[in-house]
């Protein structure tokens, strides 16, 4: 795998001549951050050697290189989900490549369902920890020692300093943020009421279909991670309504401005 990663990283370095300090996965709710980036290079995934091939016609996604808050960043516009049929190595390959482009931290966003009764639709949640309920783990298989250890520590998966900084930025800007545990599972079904209840009982505050694989791989390689979630629907007994992808997108778009501001200022503060 190392050879594929360096091949891809070398290709991107030769195309852009840039060495980004921060990697960003623009999940749901962070699409607008793209407009804040002074774009220097934009490369479609389909033109990047060894990148997974998109399953959705015409929506290949792209890797964006540019400046955000005066800092060099590389941002993934569009991520690969396990439920689309990619295997875990494909889902997490771009994170491996970003490491070899030189990133020093990874920022991630997503949309999720809130199972903490104190949460409301439209809330932002800083992820402080996760529970991996995906049926597999991206590190299963032969370990390449050059990439990271066989048994990576996960005691500080989400960087405490970045969390503290983000909280200070939120407070300064009068943005209310929740903190909590993100439970990642495969999807693509949303949860049944019994599943939401189970997720709460095991210690979750929110549930979604991404992020956990990318964070595991980032931590395998020693990259500090900061992640935020937009609560787009509520999975609490008595408050459960039908969830649709459209509703998730709509709520995410409304909360997006606040998340964008926090991420931008956090990058600028590094
Ligand atoms: N469950 C899983 N994934 C999600 C949800 C949810 O309720 N909302 C947004 N993504």
XYZ file of C-alpha atoms and ligand atoms in Angstrom:
280
model
C 0.000 0.000 0.000
C 2.843 2.381 0.851
C 3.916 2.362 -2.780
C 0.428 3.311 -4.002
C 0.213 6.079 -1.405
C 3.561 7.628 -2.271
C 2.821 7.330 -5.988
C -0.395 9.306 -5.510
C 1.195 11.832 -3.140
C 4.117 12.357 -5.560
C 1.672 12.929 -8.420
C -0.206 15.567 -6.401
C 3.013 17.248 -5.250
C 4.288 17.495 -8.808
C 0.930 18.909 -9.984
C 0.542 21.469 -7.213
C 3.993 22.114 -5.772
C 2.221 22.628 -2.440
C 2.648 21.054 0.973
C -0.582 21.578 2.921
C -0.468 21.722 6.707
C -4.099 20.840 7.352
C -6.295 18.242 5.697
C -10.054 18.769 5.679
C -12.802 16.316 4.828
C -15.728 18.447 3.734
C -18.576 16.225 4.804
C -22.194 17.204 4.979
C -22.452 20.626 6.552
C -19.061 21.856 5.513
C -19.531 22.147 1.764
C -19.629 25.929 2.100
C -16.110 26.025 3.481
C -14.970 25.612 -0.104
C -16.037 29.215 -0.760
C -13.712 30.382 2.004
C -10.683 28.680 0.467
C -8.491 30.694 -1.894
C -8.245 27.825 -4.376
C -4.902 27.285 -6.078
C -5.495 23.825 -7.531
C -8.591 21.686 -7.899
C -8.130 18.104 -9.081
C -10.970 15.703 -9.808
C -10.713 12.347 -8.052
C -11.047 10.592 -11.392
C -7.802 12.250 -12.510
C -5.856 11.160 -9.425
C -3.956 7.882 -9.776
C -5.023 5.107 -7.360
C -7.994 7.098 -6.010
C -11.211 5.089 -5.719
C -13.477 5.413 -8.740
C -16.779 7.106 -7.955
C -19.936 5.012 -7.969
C -22.098 8.046 -8.672
C -21.994 9.221 -12.261
C -20.901 12.816 -12.677
C -20.099 13.251 -8.988
C -16.492 12.288 -8.854
C -15.536 14.750 -6.127
C -12.339 16.715 -6.084
C -9.278 17.486 -4.060
C -8.828 21.194 -3.441
C -5.513 22.855 -2.642
C -5.425 26.412 -1.428
C -5.262 28.840 1.468
C -7.756 29.025 4.308
C -7.247 31.656 6.988
C -3.800 32.200 5.484
C -2.823 28.528 5.911
C -2.124 25.909 3.262
C -4.878 23.316 3.236
C -5.943 20.323 1.201
C -9.671 19.648 1.247
C -11.658 16.660 0.060
C -14.853 17.866 -1.578
C -16.789 14.646 -1.344
C -15.829 11.569 0.674
C -16.092 7.841 0.096
C -18.692 6.063 2.224
C -18.582 2.401 3.180
C -22.285 2.029 2.277
C -21.493 2.964 -1.332
C -19.631 -0.323 -1.606
C -16.063 0.899 -1.181
C -13.963 -1.249 1.093
C -12.369 0.293 4.169
C -8.968 0.659 2.467
C -10.613 2.684 -0.313
C -12.660 4.782 2.115
C -9.511 5.780 3.989
C -6.971 5.933 1.131
C -7.231 9.746 0.755
C -6.304 10.189 4.436
C -3.168 8.115 3.863
C -2.305 10.302 0.880
C -2.875 13.531 2.822
C -0.405 12.311 5.449
C 2.200 11.881 2.725
C 1.382 15.359 1.417
C 2.552 16.536 4.829
C -0.593 17.382 6.781
C -0.083 17.956 10.520
C -3.773 17.697 11.476
C -7.031 16.463 10.009
C -10.405 18.208 10.292
C -13.570 16.241 9.613
C -17.267 17.051 9.451
C -20.441 15.053 9.113
C -24.188 15.001 9.677
C -25.636 12.760 12.346
C -28.720 11.820 14.280
C -28.810 13.004 17.885
C -29.641 10.416 20.553
C -28.804 12.631 23.537
C -32.154 13.959 24.852
C -30.581 17.391 25.447
C -29.887 17.802 21.724
C -31.999 19.734 19.206
C -32.158 19.584 15.438
C -29.554 21.987 14.037
C -27.163 21.689 16.992
C -23.434 21.461 16.397
C -21.528 18.760 18.261
C -17.781 18.618 18.760
C -16.847 14.949 18.655
C -14.903 13.998 21.781
C -14.780 10.234 21.198
C -16.290 7.528 19.021
C -17.620 3.988 19.047
C -16.896 1.903 15.961
C -19.992 -0.100 15.017
C -18.942 -0.580 11.404
C -18.792 -4.294 10.628
C -15.058 -4.021 10.096
C -11.990 -1.879 10.757
C -9.762 -0.232 8.117
C -6.642 -1.616 9.818
C -7.621 -5.277 9.447
C -5.040 -7.147 7.397
C -1.277 -7.094 7.240
C 0.102 -4.030 9.038
C 2.672 -1.913 7.245
C 4.957 -0.727 10.037
C 6.029 2.277 7.944
C 2.455 3.558 8.127
C 1.818 2.976 11.821
C 1.709 0.440 14.655
C -0.110 -2.909 14.570
C -2.147 -1.990 17.663
C -2.703 1.776 17.635
C -3.638 3.577 20.835
C -7.057 5.247 20.662
C -7.109 6.868 24.113
C -6.925 10.347 22.601
C -8.514 9.896 19.201
C -9.891 13.445 19.204
C -7.278 16.038 20.079
C -7.979 17.831 23.366
C -6.100 20.996 22.444
C -8.053 21.403 19.211
C -11.317 20.773 21.078
C -10.439 23.463 23.651
C -9.508 25.926 20.911
C -12.728 25.237 19.011
C -14.799 25.740 22.155
C -13.110 29.087 22.779
C -13.777 30.162 19.185
C -17.428 29.112 19.480
C -17.835 31.026 22.730
C -16.190 34.145 21.349
C -18.640 34.105 18.449
C -21.710 33.278 20.551
C -22.129 29.898 18.892
C -23.632 27.202 21.051
C -21.852 23.825 20.721
C -22.558 20.429 22.217
C -19.860 17.845 22.853
C -20.277 14.120 22.639
C -19.586 10.608 21.462
C -20.166 9.761 17.793
C -21.267 6.235 16.989
C -20.291 5.225 13.457
C -22.114 2.466 11.605
C -22.448 1.329 8.022
C -25.899 2.559 7.001
C -27.408 3.113 4.495
C -30.598 2.563 6.503
C -31.307 5.166 9.138
C -31.858 3.599 12.556
C -34.974 1.955 13.936
C -36.259 3.391 17.231
C -34.784 0.350 19.020
C -31.403 0.982 17.388
C -31.405 4.669 18.416
C -32.199 3.547 21.970
C -29.369 0.995 21.877
C -26.934 3.649 20.627
C -27.880 5.870 23.555
C -27.554 3.017 26.065
C -24.040 2.088 24.906
C -22.866 5.657 25.426
C -23.516 7.491 22.177
C -24.680 11.078 21.757
C -24.952 11.004 17.966
C -24.956 8.419 15.177
C -23.807 8.578 11.582
C -22.396 6.667 8.633
C -18.913 8.108 8.221
C -15.879 9.605 9.993
C -14.868 6.638 12.177
C -12.852 4.866 9.425
C -11.010 8.053 8.452
C -10.246 8.894 12.089
C -8.916 5.390 12.799
C -6.527 5.660 9.864
C -5.453 9.197 10.787
C -4.661 8.055 14.333
C -2.841 4.980 12.975
C -0.488 7.448 11.294
C -0.272 9.746 14.321
C -2.276 12.639 12.843
C -4.195 14.747 15.418
C -7.906 14.917 14.569
C -10.662 17.460 15.092
C -14.213 16.550 14.087
C -17.623 18.157 14.240
C -21.111 16.933 13.577
C -24.361 18.663 12.684
C -27.345 17.094 14.417
C -29.852 16.879 11.574
C -32.509 14.728 13.246
C -33.340 13.347 16.661
C -33.395 9.651 17.596
C -34.920 10.008 21.051
C -38.025 8.053 22.071
C -41.133 10.189 21.627
C -39.337 12.670 19.355
C -38.520 10.410 16.415
C -39.743 11.621 13.020
C -39.210 10.176 9.568
C -35.677 10.935 8.359
C -34.871 11.603 4.729
C -31.613 12.445 3.012
C -33.217 15.689 1.809
C -34.112 16.745 5.344
C -30.571 15.923 6.520
C -29.128 18.111 3.733
C -31.560 20.945 4.472
C -30.792 21.111 8.190
C -27.071 20.755 7.517
C -27.185 23.730 5.166
C -28.790 25.915 7.819
C -26.204 25.029 10.481
C -23.342 25.178 8.004
C -22.436 28.858 8.527
C -21.622 28.277 12.202
C -19.538 25.175 11.546
C -17.681 26.910 8.703
C -16.769 29.826 10.947
C -15.400 27.569 13.691
C -13.361 25.455 11.267
C -11.974 28.494 9.471
C -10.898 30.249 12.665
C -9.455 27.030 14.029
C -7.279 26.582 10.931
C -6.217 30.223 11.099
C -5.219 29.829 14.774
C -2.760 26.997 14.133
N -28.555 8.138 11.515
C -27.479 7.832 10.798
N -26.875 8.698 10.008
C -27.356 9.937 9.956
C -28.478 10.318 10.681
C -29.124 9.354 11.508
O -30.129 9.625 12.187
N -28.717 11.624 10.401
C -27.759 12.017 9.540
N -26.933 10.999 9.264
